[in-house]
């Protein structure tokens, strides 16, 4: 699979009408900056991502010089979007109302809690959050937070205050930008009726300054079209080469699944159906398969806790959890930002393979204290069911609205009476370690709130994929368990 370019299909609308505007931009860039315009033109015509070209630019996340974007290119992008709507009218039966609105029950699909807390910051943006445009989806395979943006959930332009949307986006990202994170953008569903203006897009890029771009490690554009390529050319002058290298095109969901745990990603039903439509229409090679292989005898990632216990002499604490925590307790307690940084992808996969084969890992030889931290988070996130199980999720979320002492009593009762015993002792083992990390927060800068944000979505998640409002309660629950550890874990 080539993730560097969108799959431009022979039966898609011809982009010739957009070439003049694109070539005019390429020519102007070539003359003003001395860049190889012919090469860039050739790459664009072939459908390749111009972001992968190694330009002689400052290695910056954001170029503040500013460029006046060509109105002709913007007009051409609008025309291309309209053509795509006409030539690819993929609409789910009954999903679009006569007024063009999406007829979906987002609360049911996202599994939002059936209550609202006026003290929660997300309550201030409930008019924006209700659409489900932005969602948090736990961690990717490298232990980085995943934030999902779905174009199909944008309402009509006149139905949405885009300035409030921008504030909501910043409010959401502000909770996670101190950690390494990943963005997923589902492009399907963007149309001329719900697309924000180009002026708003420029404003958004300007306001998302280096603070937001520095720790963004990957931006996945899913189901890209010619419109995306034209947009790349429009914004090309203000996007640095370093940021451009973070962008990857995913033509199908099974390609995205190679980088993320797709079953834990919030994929709108319309996007899933569109992906099925593309698979049937284009028949990509290799065709994705649903074959599930039997786990290895000593496998630890992606298998149930009882399987690990059965194949490790009845030990309740999985070996990977014990080894990671033992190493971090000795070598990572003074490391600033521990659990915030991701690890090298190749090292992470190799270590997972080692544990799955039943062999111990010598982290000292690898020399990266962030690796066992990422391995621990990855193990938790790959469990078929979270430590705080699905059947307890809704009740635990509601408990977070109780007065503190009532919350202590009910959470303690849940832990002792309802949580499976093995889950209880593994959770206790991990949270005890997190209290030790907090005790060293003057050095490692990981206080209770930081650890709650990092570990919350890895300890519990909804079977129906929770909304950002629910994630706020998940993090609040984790914070509460760290702070009141001695009151909650009494056995």
GROMACS .gro file of C-alpha atoms in nm:
model
  491
    1UNK     CA    1   0.000   0.000   0.000
    2UNK     CA    2   0.124   0.347  -0.091
    3UNK     CA    3   0.005   0.588   0.174
    4UNK     CA    4   0.167   0.887   0.005
    5UNK     CA    5  -0.104   0.941  -0.257
    6UNK     CA    6  -0.480   0.924  -0.289
    7UNK     CA    7  -0.630   0.657  -0.508
    8UNK     CA    8  -0.755   0.863  -0.805
    9UNK     CA    9  -0.984   0.627  -0.988
   10UNK     CA   10  -1.038   0.625  -1.367
   11UNK     CA   11  -1.412   0.682  -1.339
   12UNK     CA   12  -1.382   0.980  -1.107
   13UNK     CA   13  -1.452   1.331  -1.243
   14UNK     CA   14  -1.179   1.465  -1.472
   15UNK     CA   15  -0.972   1.731  -1.300
   16UNK     CA   16  -0.868   1.910  -1.622
   17UNK     CA   17  -1.081   2.210  -1.527
   18UNK     CA   18  -0.870   2.242  -1.214
   19UNK     CA   19  -0.528   2.205  -1.378
   20UNK     CA   20  -0.499   2.564  -1.503
   21UNK     CA   21  -0.547   2.706  -1.155
   22UNK     CA   22  -0.317   2.448  -1.000
   23UNK     CA   23  -0.046   2.505  -1.264
   24UNK     CA   24  -0.073   2.881  -1.220
   25UNK     CA   25  -0.006   2.836  -0.850
   26UNK     CA   26   0.281   2.595  -0.918
   27UNK     CA   27   0.437   2.837  -1.165
   28UNK     CA   28   0.410   3.129  -0.924
   29UNK     CA   29   0.571   2.926  -0.646
   30UNK     CA   30   0.848   2.812  -0.880
   31UNK     CA   31   0.932   3.166  -0.989
   32UNK     CA   32   0.913   3.328  -0.647
   33UNK     CA   33   1.095   3.056  -0.450
   34UNK     CA   34   1.313   2.894  -0.713
   35UNK     CA   35   1.144   2.556  -0.668
   36UNK     CA   36   1.135   2.286  -0.938
   37UNK     CA   37   0.789   2.365  -1.082
   38UNK     CA   38   0.806   2.099  -1.353
   39UNK     CA   39   0.873   1.830  -1.095
   40UNK     CA   40   0.593   1.949  -0.871
   41UNK     CA   41   0.355   1.968  -1.169
   42UNK     CA   42   0.443   1.615  -1.272
   43UNK     CA   43   0.390   1.483  -0.921
   44UNK     CA   44   0.053   1.659  -0.895
   45UNK     CA   45  -0.062   1.525  -1.235
   46UNK     CA   46   0.034   1.173  -1.126
   47UNK     CA   47  -0.178   1.213  -0.811
   48UNK     CA   48   0.117   1.210  -0.572
   49UNK     CA   49   0.120   1.400  -0.246
   50UNK     CA   50   0.325   1.715  -0.292
   51UNK     CA   51   0.380   1.713   0.082
   52UNK     CA   52   0.631   1.430   0.047
   53UNK     CA   53   0.866   1.639  -0.173
   54UNK     CA   54   1.179   1.749   0.011
   55UNK     CA   55   1.173   2.126  -0.035
   56UNK     CA   56   1.453   2.352   0.081
   57UNK     CA   57   1.247   2.513   0.359
   58UNK     CA   58   1.309   2.601   0.723
   59UNK     CA   59   1.235   2.302   0.942
   60UNK     CA   60   0.947   2.478   1.115
   61UNK     CA   61   0.601   2.365   1.216
   62UNK     CA   62   0.447   2.693   1.101
   63UNK     CA   63   0.557   2.964   0.861
   64UNK     CA   64   0.422   3.295   0.986
   65UNK     CA   65   0.514   3.496   0.675
   66UNK     CA   66   0.161   3.450   0.536
   67UNK     CA   67   0.060   3.423   0.172
   68UNK     CA   68  -0.233   3.571  -0.018
   69UNK     CA   69  -0.405   3.259  -0.149
   70UNK     CA   70  -0.528   3.276  -0.508
   71UNK     CA   71  -0.904   3.327  -0.533
   72UNK     CA   72  -0.903   3.144  -0.867
   73UNK     CA   73  -0.770   2.828  -0.702
   74UNK     CA   74  -1.032   2.858  -0.426
   75UNK     CA   75  -1.305   2.891  -0.688
   76UNK     CA   76  -1.169   2.585  -0.867
   77UNK     CA   77  -1.174   2.384  -0.545
   78UNK     CA   78  -1.540   2.482  -0.493
   79UNK     CA   79  -1.617   2.368  -0.847
   80UNK     CA   80  -1.436   2.038  -0.792
   81UNK     CA   81  -1.634   1.973  -0.473
   82UNK     CA   82  -1.960   2.038  -0.660
   83UNK     CA   83  -1.852   1.800  -0.940
   84UNK     CA   84  -1.770   1.528  -0.689
   85UNK     CA   85  -2.117   1.564  -0.536
   86UNK     CA   86  -2.278   1.520  -0.878
   87UNK     CA   87  -2.056   1.237  -1.002
   88UNK     CA   88  -2.046   1.042  -0.675
   89UNK     CA   89  -2.396   1.070  -0.527
   90UNK     CA   90  -2.342   0.811  -0.253
   91UNK     CA   91  -2.622   0.861  -0.003
   92UNK     CA   92  -2.749   0.607   0.242
   93UNK     CA   93  -3.116   0.541   0.195
   94UNK     CA   94  -3.315   0.766   0.425
   95UNK     CA   95  -3.002   0.926   0.572
   96UNK     CA   96  -3.046   1.264   0.402
   97UNK     CA   97  -3.358   1.468   0.465
   98UNK     CA   98  -3.517   1.680   0.190
   99UNK     CA   99  -3.348   1.983   0.347
  100UNK     CA  100  -3.008   1.818   0.311
  101UNK     CA  101  -2.964   1.750   0.682
  102UNK     CA  102  -2.818   1.424   0.805
  103UNK     CA  103  -3.089   1.223   0.974
  104UNK     CA  104  -2.884   1.040   1.235
  105UNK     CA  105  -2.918   0.990   1.608
  106UNK     CA  106  -2.571   1.090   1.721
  107UNK     CA  107  -2.645   1.040   2.090
  108UNK     CA  108  -2.735   0.677   2.025
  109UNK     CA  109  -2.443   0.614   1.789
  110UNK     CA  110  -2.186   0.779   2.015
  111UNK     CA  111  -2.314   0.640   2.342
  112UNK     CA  112  -2.330   0.975   2.519
  113UNK     CA  113  -2.446   0.973   2.881
  114UNK     CA  114  -2.813   1.047   2.940
  115UNK     CA  115  -2.734   1.338   3.174
  116UNK     CA  116  -2.557   1.671   3.154
  117UNK     CA  117  -2.337   1.839   3.413
  118UNK     CA  118  -2.346   2.218   3.393
  119UNK     CA  119  -2.009   2.232   3.570
  120UNK     CA  120  -1.841   2.037   3.290
  121UNK     CA  121  -1.651   2.262   3.043
  122UNK     CA  122  -1.796   2.070   2.748
  123UNK     CA  123  -2.142   2.180   2.860
  124UNK     CA  124  -2.053   2.530   2.740
  125UNK     CA  125  -2.021   2.393   2.386
  126UNK     CA  126  -2.313   2.154   2.393
  127UNK     CA  127  -2.461   2.327   2.086
  128UNK     CA  128  -2.148   2.220   1.891
  129UNK     CA  129  -2.070   1.892   2.069
  130UNK     CA  130  -2.418   1.753   1.991
  131UNK     CA  131  -2.322   1.706   1.625
  132UNK     CA  132  -2.036   1.468   1.707
  133UNK     CA  133  -1.799   1.640   1.461
  134UNK     CA  134  -1.498   1.589   1.690
  135UNK     CA  135  -1.441   1.278   1.901
  136UNK     CA  136  -1.163   1.126   2.110
  137UNK     CA  137  -1.090   0.760   2.033
  138UNK     CA  138  -0.835   0.645   2.287
  139UNK     CA  139  -0.482   0.563   2.168
  140UNK     CA  140  -0.331   0.441   1.842
  141UNK     CA  141  -0.095   0.143   1.813
  142UNK     CA  142   0.194   0.363   1.928
  143UNK     CA  143   0.017   0.483   2.242
  144UNK     CA  144  -0.075   0.829   2.106
  145UNK     CA  145  -0.413   0.992   2.168
  146UNK     CA  146  -0.643   0.978   1.863
  147UNK     CA  147  -0.880   1.262   1.779
  148UNK     CA  148  -1.132   1.204   1.501
  149UNK     CA  149  -1.296   1.472   1.284
  150UNK     CA  150  -1.588   1.361   1.064
  151UNK     CA  151  -1.693   1.585   0.774
  152UNK     CA  152  -2.023   1.400   0.732
  153UNK     CA  153  -2.135   1.533   1.070
  154UNK     CA  154  -2.098   1.897   0.974
  155UNK     CA  155  -2.448   2.047   0.951
  156UNK     CA  156  -2.550   2.303   0.689
  157UNK     CA  157  -2.336   2.617   0.704
  158UNK     CA  158  -2.626   2.829   0.824
  159UNK     CA  159  -2.694   2.579   1.103
  160UNK     CA  160  -2.349   2.612   1.262
  161UNK     CA  161  -2.162   2.900   1.425
  162UNK     CA  162  -1.816   2.836   1.280
  163UNK     CA  163  -1.644   3.071   1.523
  164UNK     CA  164  -1.782   2.864   1.811
  165UNK     CA  165  -1.674   2.551   1.624
  166UNK     CA  166  -1.319   2.688   1.612
  167UNK     CA  167  -1.328   2.764   1.985
  168UNK     CA  168  -1.462   2.415   2.052
  169UNK     CA  169  -1.184   2.257   1.845
  170UNK     CA  170  -0.923   2.450   2.043
  171UNK     CA  171  -1.095   2.365   2.370
  172UNK     CA  172  -1.085   1.997   2.276
  173UNK     CA  173  -0.723   1.992   2.158
  174UNK     CA  174  -0.605   2.196   2.456
  175UNK     CA  175  -0.674   1.892   2.674
  176UNK     CA  176  -0.437   1.672   2.474
  177UNK     CA  177  -0.175   1.876   2.287
  178UNK     CA  178   0.078   1.843   2.568
  179UNK     CA  179   0.095   1.474   2.475
  180UNK     CA  180   0.183   1.314   2.142
  181UNK     CA  181  -0.140   1.278   1.948
  182UNK     CA  182  -0.286   1.171   1.613
  183UNK     CA  183  -0.564   1.323   1.401
  184UNK     CA  184  -0.798   1.127   1.174
  185UNK     CA  185  -1.009   1.318   0.922
  186UNK     CA  186  -1.296   1.135   0.752
  187UNK     CA  187  -1.347   1.339   0.435
  188UNK     CA  188  -1.658   1.165   0.304
  189UNK     CA  189  -1.968   1.379   0.354
  190UNK     CA  190  -1.810   1.719   0.293
  191UNK     CA  191  -2.019   1.906   0.037
  192UNK     CA  192  -2.089   2.256  -0.088
  193UNK     CA  193  -2.368   2.298   0.168
  194UNK     CA  194  -2.168   2.219   0.482
  195UNK     CA  195  -1.811   2.316   0.389
  196UNK     CA  196  -1.665   2.600   0.601
  197UNK     CA  197  -1.543   2.902   0.406
  198UNK     CA  198  -1.183   2.930   0.287
  199UNK     CA  199  -1.143   3.233   0.510
  200UNK     CA  200  -1.240   3.024   0.811
  201UNK     CA  201  -0.991   2.753   0.709
  202UNK     CA  202  -0.711   3.009   0.686
  203UNK     CA  203  -0.809   3.149   1.024
  204UNK     CA  204  -0.814   2.800   1.176
  205UNK     CA  205  -0.468   2.715   1.042
  206UNK     CA  206  -0.331   3.045   1.177
  207UNK     CA  207  -0.486   2.997   1.522
  208UNK     CA  208  -0.361   2.641   1.553
  209UNK     CA  209  -0.008   2.760   1.619
  210UNK     CA  210   0.308   2.567   1.707
  211UNK     CA  211   0.158   2.455   2.039
  212UNK     CA  212  -0.092   2.241   1.848
  213UNK     CA  213   0.136   2.128   1.565
  214UNK     CA  214   0.445   2.032   1.768
  215UNK     CA  215   0.307   1.710   1.922
  216UNK     CA  216   0.083   1.613   1.630
  217UNK     CA  217   0.260   1.302   1.501
  218UNK     CA  218   0.028   1.193   1.219
  219UNK     CA  219  -0.269   1.330   1.025
  220UNK     CA  220  -0.463   1.061   0.839
  221UNK     CA  221  -0.687   1.185   0.555
  222UNK     CA  222  -0.938   0.907   0.491
  223UNK     CA  223  -1.115   0.868   0.153
  224UNK     CA  224  -0.934   1.162  -0.013
  225UNK     CA  225  -1.063   1.307  -0.340
  226UNK     CA  226  -0.940   1.552  -0.603
  227UNK     CA  227  -1.081   1.829  -0.384
  228UNK     CA  228  -0.822   1.739  -0.119
  229UNK     CA  229  -0.541   1.769  -0.374
  230UNK     CA  230  -0.664   2.110  -0.487
  231UNK     CA  231  -0.689   2.221  -0.123
  232UNK     CA  232  -0.330   2.107  -0.073
  233UNK     CA  233  -0.219   2.338  -0.354
  234UNK     CA  234  -0.415   2.630  -0.212
  235UNK     CA  235  -0.266   2.594   0.136
  236UNK     CA  236   0.075   2.474   0.018
  237UNK     CA  237   0.247   2.816   0.065
  238UNK     CA  238   0.167   2.834   0.438
  239UNK     CA  239   0.225   2.466   0.527
  240UNK     CA  240   0.580   2.380   0.620
  241UNK     CA  241   0.761   2.076   0.487
  242UNK     CA  242   0.785   1.933   0.837
  243UNK     CA  243   0.409   1.950   0.886
  244UNK     CA  244   0.350   1.814   0.535
  245UNK     CA  245   0.544   1.499   0.618
  246UNK     CA  246   0.291   1.419   0.891
  247UNK     CA  247   0.006   1.387   0.640
  248UNK     CA  248  -0.088   1.040   0.513
  249UNK     CA  249  -0.367   0.944   0.273
  250UNK     CA  250  -0.583   0.641   0.350
  251UNK     CA  251  -0.796   0.526   0.057
  252UNK     CA  252  -0.982   0.259   0.254
  253UNK     CA  253  -1.057   0.183   0.618
  254UNK     CA  254  -0.852  -0.137   0.608
  255UNK     CA  255  -0.547   0.079   0.528
  256UNK     CA  256  -0.621   0.294   0.832
  257UNK     CA  257  -0.651  -0.024   1.039
  258UNK     CA  258  -0.278  -0.086   0.986
  259UNK     CA  259  -0.205   0.221   1.199
  260UNK     CA  260  -0.498   0.234   1.443
  261UNK     CA  261  -0.726  -0.004   1.629
  262UNK     CA  262  -1.021   0.048   1.401
  263UNK     CA  263  -1.273  -0.120   1.630
  264UNK     CA  264  -1.205   0.154   1.885
  265UNK     CA  265  -1.215   0.440   1.636
  266UNK     CA  266  -1.537   0.639   1.600
  267UNK     CA  267  -1.623   0.568   1.237
  268UNK     CA  268  -1.961   0.715   1.135
  269UNK     CA  269  -2.197   0.465   0.975
  270UNK     CA  270  -2.208   0.672   0.657
  271UNK     CA  271  -1.830   0.643   0.626
  272UNK     CA  272  -1.839   0.266   0.679
  273UNK     CA  273  -2.104   0.228   0.411
  274UNK     CA  274  -1.912   0.451   0.171
  275UNK     CA  275  -1.599   0.243   0.230
  276UNK     CA  276  -1.795  -0.075   0.148
  277UNK     CA  277  -1.921   0.096  -0.167
  278UNK     CA  278  -1.563   0.178  -0.274
  279UNK     CA  279  -1.440  -0.174  -0.201
  280UNK     CA  280  -1.715  -0.324  -0.415
  281UNK     CA  281  -1.660  -0.074  -0.692
  282UNK     CA  282  -1.279  -0.067  -0.711
  283UNK     CA  283  -1.185  -0.416  -0.584
  284UNK     CA  284  -0.846  -0.311  -0.444
  285UNK     CA  285  -0.559  -0.558  -0.419
  286UNK     CA  286  -0.495  -0.706  -0.173
  287UNK     CA  287  -0.858  -0.744  -0.072
  288UNK     CA  288  -0.895  -0.701   0.306
  289UNK     CA  289  -0.972  -1.020   0.494
  290UNK     CA  290  -1.152  -1.085   0.820
  291UNK     CA  291  -0.959  -1.403   0.899
  292UNK     CA  292  -0.869  -1.424   1.267
  293UNK     CA  293  -0.567  -1.634   1.357
  294UNK     CA  294  -0.551  -1.833   1.678
  295UNK     CA  295  -0.342  -1.657   1.945
  296UNK     CA  296   0.007  -1.777   2.024
  297UNK     CA  297   0.042  -1.995   2.336
  298UNK     CA  298   0.200  -1.714   2.542
  299UNK     CA  299   0.041  -1.417   2.363
  300UNK     CA  300  -0.039  -1.112   2.575
  301UNK     CA  301  -0.153  -0.839   2.335
  302UNK     CA  302  -0.510  -0.850   2.207
  303UNK     CA  303  -0.623  -1.150   2.414
  304UNK     CA  304  -0.843  -1.184   2.721
  305UNK     CA  305  -0.696  -1.158   3.069
  306UNK     CA  306  -0.808  -1.511   3.156
  307UNK     CA  307  -0.611  -1.642   2.854
  308UNK     CA  308  -0.295  -1.470   2.977
  309UNK     CA  309  -0.348  -1.604   3.329
  310UNK     CA  310  -0.410  -1.958   3.203
  311UNK     CA  311  -0.085  -1.959   3.003
  312UNK     CA  312   0.131  -1.796   3.272
  313UNK     CA  313   0.100  -2.038   3.563
  314UNK     CA  314  -0.208  -1.867   3.707
  315UNK     CA  315  -0.036  -1.532   3.762
  316UNK     CA  316  -0.299  -1.257   3.788
  317UNK     CA  317  -0.071  -0.970   3.688
  318UNK     CA  318   0.023  -1.016   3.319
  319UNK     CA  319   0.402  -1.043   3.269
  320UNK     CA  320   0.406  -0.744   3.033
  321UNK     CA  321   0.241  -0.524   3.297
  322UNK     CA  322   0.477  -0.637   3.572
  323UNK     CA  323   0.794  -0.599   3.363
  324UNK     CA  324   0.700  -0.255   3.230
  325UNK     CA  325   0.612  -0.121   3.575
  326UNK     CA  326   0.920  -0.275   3.738
  327UNK     CA  327   1.145  -0.105   3.482
  328UNK     CA  328   0.965   0.229   3.500
  329UNK     CA  329   0.968   0.225   3.879
  330UNK     CA  330   1.347   0.191   3.871
  331UNK     CA  331   1.436   0.405   3.569
  332UNK     CA  332   1.143   0.626   3.473
  333UNK     CA  333   1.018   0.803   3.783
  334UNK     CA  334   1.240   1.106   3.724
  335UNK     CA  335   1.177   1.128   3.349
  336UNK     CA  336   0.993   1.445   3.254
  337UNK     CA  337   0.676   1.375   3.057
  338UNK     CA  338   0.679   1.000   3.115
  339UNK     CA  339   0.370   0.849   2.945
  340UNK     CA  340   0.330   1.162   2.731
  341UNK     CA  341   0.576   1.069   2.459
  342UNK     CA  342   0.534   0.792   2.205
  343UNK     CA  343   0.803   0.536   2.123
  344UNK     CA  344   0.975   0.428   1.803
  345UNK     CA  345   0.722   0.230   1.597
  346UNK     CA  346   0.963  -0.046   1.497
  347UNK     CA  347   1.084  -0.093   1.854
  348UNK     CA  348   0.726  -0.103   1.979
  349UNK     CA  349   0.626  -0.375   1.734
  350UNK     CA  350   0.939  -0.577   1.808
  351UNK     CA  351   0.880  -0.564   2.184
  352UNK     CA  352   0.517  -0.664   2.141
  353UNK     CA  353   0.630  -0.959   1.932
  354UNK     CA  354   0.879  -1.058   2.202
  355UNK     CA  355   0.612  -1.056   2.473
  356UNK     CA  356   0.364  -1.242   2.251
  357UNK     CA  357   0.624  -1.516   2.204
  358UNK     CA  358   0.650  -1.552   2.580
  359UNK     CA  359   1.003  -1.413   2.618
  360UNK     CA  360   1.104  -1.140   2.867
  361UNK     CA  361   1.226  -0.807   2.733
  362UNK     CA  362   1.549  -0.636   2.841
  363UNK     CA  363   1.445  -0.270   2.831
  364UNK     CA  364   1.787  -0.157   2.953
  365UNK     CA  365   1.945  -0.264   2.624
  366UNK     CA  366   1.694  -0.059   2.425
  367UNK     CA  367   1.779   0.261   2.611
  368UNK     CA  368   1.440   0.432   2.575
  369UNK     CA  369   1.240   0.476   2.894
  370UNK     CA  370   0.936   0.586   2.690
  371UNK     CA  371   0.916   0.241   2.529
  372UNK     CA  372   0.789   0.044   2.833
  373UNK     CA  373   0.553   0.335   2.907
  374UNK     CA  374   0.408   0.306   2.555
  375UNK     CA  375   0.397  -0.075   2.581
  376UNK     CA  376   0.192  -0.056   2.902
  377UNK     CA  377  -0.065   0.177   2.744
  378UNK     CA  378  -0.076  -0.031   2.427
  379UNK     CA  379  -0.139  -0.350   2.625
  380UNK     CA  380  -0.434  -0.195   2.808
  381UNK     CA  381  -0.585  -0.050   2.493
  382UNK     CA  382  -0.559  -0.378   2.301
  383UNK     CA  383  -0.752  -0.577   2.559
  384UNK     CA  384  -1.073  -0.716   2.404
  385UNK     CA  385  -1.258  -0.564   2.700
  386UNK     CA  386  -1.128  -0.283   2.923
  387UNK     CA  387  -1.023  -0.338   3.284
  388UNK     CA  388  -1.331  -0.143   3.395
  389UNK     CA  389  -1.565  -0.361   3.195
  390UNK     CA  390  -1.837  -0.272   2.946
  391UNK     CA  391  -2.123  -0.367   3.175
  392UNK     CA  392  -1.997  -0.125   3.441
  393UNK     CA  393  -1.932   0.168   3.207
  394UNK     CA  394  -2.268   0.348   3.219
  395UNK     CA  395  -2.301   0.317   3.595
  396UNK     CA  396  -1.945   0.434   3.663
  397UNK     CA  397  -2.002   0.737   3.439
  398UNK     CA  398  -2.314   0.832   3.632
  399UNK     CA  399  -2.142   0.784   3.966
  400UNK     CA  400  -1.904   1.069   3.877
  401UNK     CA  401  -2.189   1.321   3.929
  402UNK     CA  402  -2.238   1.221   4.295
  403UNK     CA  403  -2.100   1.423   4.589
  404UNK     CA  404  -1.746   1.314   4.667
  405UNK     CA  405  -1.808   1.100   4.975
  406UNK     CA  406  -2.105   0.928   4.812
  407UNK     CA  407  -1.884   0.868   4.511
  408UNK     CA  408  -1.622   0.703   4.732
  409UNK     CA  409  -1.876   0.465   4.881
  410UNK     CA  410  -2.030   0.366   4.548
  411UNK     CA  411  -1.701   0.332   4.361
  412UNK     CA  412  -1.563   0.117   4.645
  413UNK     CA  413  -1.875  -0.102   4.631
  414UNK     CA  414  -1.837  -0.141   4.253
  415UNK     CA  415  -1.473  -0.239   4.288
  416UNK     CA  416  -1.535  -0.496   4.560
  417UNK     CA  417  -1.871  -0.641   4.457
  418UNK     CA  418  -1.907  -0.601   4.079
  419UNK     CA  419  -1.563  -0.582   3.919
  420UNK     CA  420  -1.411  -0.922   3.835
  421UNK     CA  421  -1.147  -1.017   4.090
  422UNK     CA  422  -0.857  -1.041   3.842
  423UNK     CA  423  -0.952  -0.704   3.692
  424UNK     CA  424  -0.961  -0.557   4.041
  425UNK     CA  425  -0.609  -0.667   4.132
  426UNK     CA  426  -0.460  -0.563   3.797
  427UNK     CA  427  -0.627  -0.222   3.822
  428UNK     CA  428  -0.507  -0.187   4.181
  429UNK     CA  429  -0.152  -0.279   4.076
  430UNK     CA  430  -0.147  -0.015   3.801
  431UNK     CA  431  -0.308   0.262   4.006
  432UNK     CA  432  -0.072   0.204   4.297
  433UNK     CA  433   0.214   0.259   4.054
  434UNK     CA  434   0.047   0.577   3.925
  435UNK     CA  435   0.034   0.715   4.279
  436UNK     CA  436   0.412   0.662   4.292
  437UNK     CA  437   0.449   0.855   3.965
  438UNK     CA  438   0.244   1.141   4.115
  439UNK     CA  439   0.469   1.139   4.423
  440UNK     CA  440   0.758   1.226   4.190
  441UNK     CA  441   0.567   1.484   3.985
  442UNK     CA  442   0.802   1.765   4.089
  443UNK     CA  443   1.059   1.593   3.864
  444UNK     CA  444   0.853   1.409   3.601
  445UNK     CA  445   0.584   1.682   3.566
  446UNK     CA  446   0.310   1.414   3.562
  447UNK     CA  447   0.052   1.515   3.819
  448UNK     CA  448  -0.280   1.343   3.884
  449UNK     CA  449  -0.463   1.533   3.610
  450UNK     CA  450  -0.199   1.454   3.347
  451UNK     CA  451  -0.201   1.083   3.430
  452UNK     CA  452  -0.582   1.075   3.428
  453UNK     CA  453  -0.589   1.214   3.074
  454UNK     CA  454  -0.326   0.964   2.959
  455UNK     CA  455  -0.470   0.653   3.127
  456UNK     CA  456  -0.845   0.723   3.145
  457UNK     CA  457  -0.936   0.609   2.792
  458UNK     CA  458  -0.708   0.306   2.833
  459UNK     CA  459  -0.878   0.182   3.150
  460UNK     CA  460  -1.241   0.215   3.039
  461UNK     CA  461  -1.426   0.285   2.717
  462UNK     CA  462  -1.777   0.244   2.589
  463UNK     CA  463  -1.880  -0.049   2.375
  464UNK     CA  464  -2.073   0.202   2.164
  465UNK     CA  465  -1.783   0.448   2.131
  466UNK     CA  466  -1.820   0.734   2.377
  467UNK     CA  467  -1.848   1.104   2.301
  468UNK     CA  468  -1.603   1.368   2.417
  469UNK     CA  469  -1.844   1.452   2.699
  470UNK     CA  470  -1.825   1.091   2.818
  471UNK     CA  471  -1.445   1.092   2.790
  472UNK     CA  472  -1.444   1.386   3.029
  473UNK     CA  473  -1.617   1.168   3.287
  474UNK     CA  474  -1.379   0.880   3.213
  475UNK     CA  475  -1.085   1.106   3.288
  476UNK     CA  476  -1.260   1.241   3.598
  477UNK     CA  477  -1.313   0.884   3.720
  478UNK     CA  478  -0.945   0.800   3.669
  479UNK     CA  479  -0.839   1.117   3.850
  480UNK     CA  480  -1.070   1.021   4.136
  481UNK     CA  481  -0.926   0.668   4.157
  482UNK     CA  482  -0.570   0.804   4.174
  483UNK     CA  483  -0.655   1.064   4.439
  484UNK     CA  484  -0.865   0.831   4.655
  485UNK     CA  485  -0.666   0.516   4.588
  486UNK     CA  486  -0.640   0.412   4.955
  487UNK     CA  487  -1.013   0.464   5.013
  488UNK     CA  488  -1.121   0.268   4.707
  489UNK     CA  489  -0.891  -0.035   4.698
  490UNK     CA  490  -0.948  -0.197   5.035
  491UNK     CA  491  -0.882  -0.562   4.959
   0.00000   0.00000   0.00000
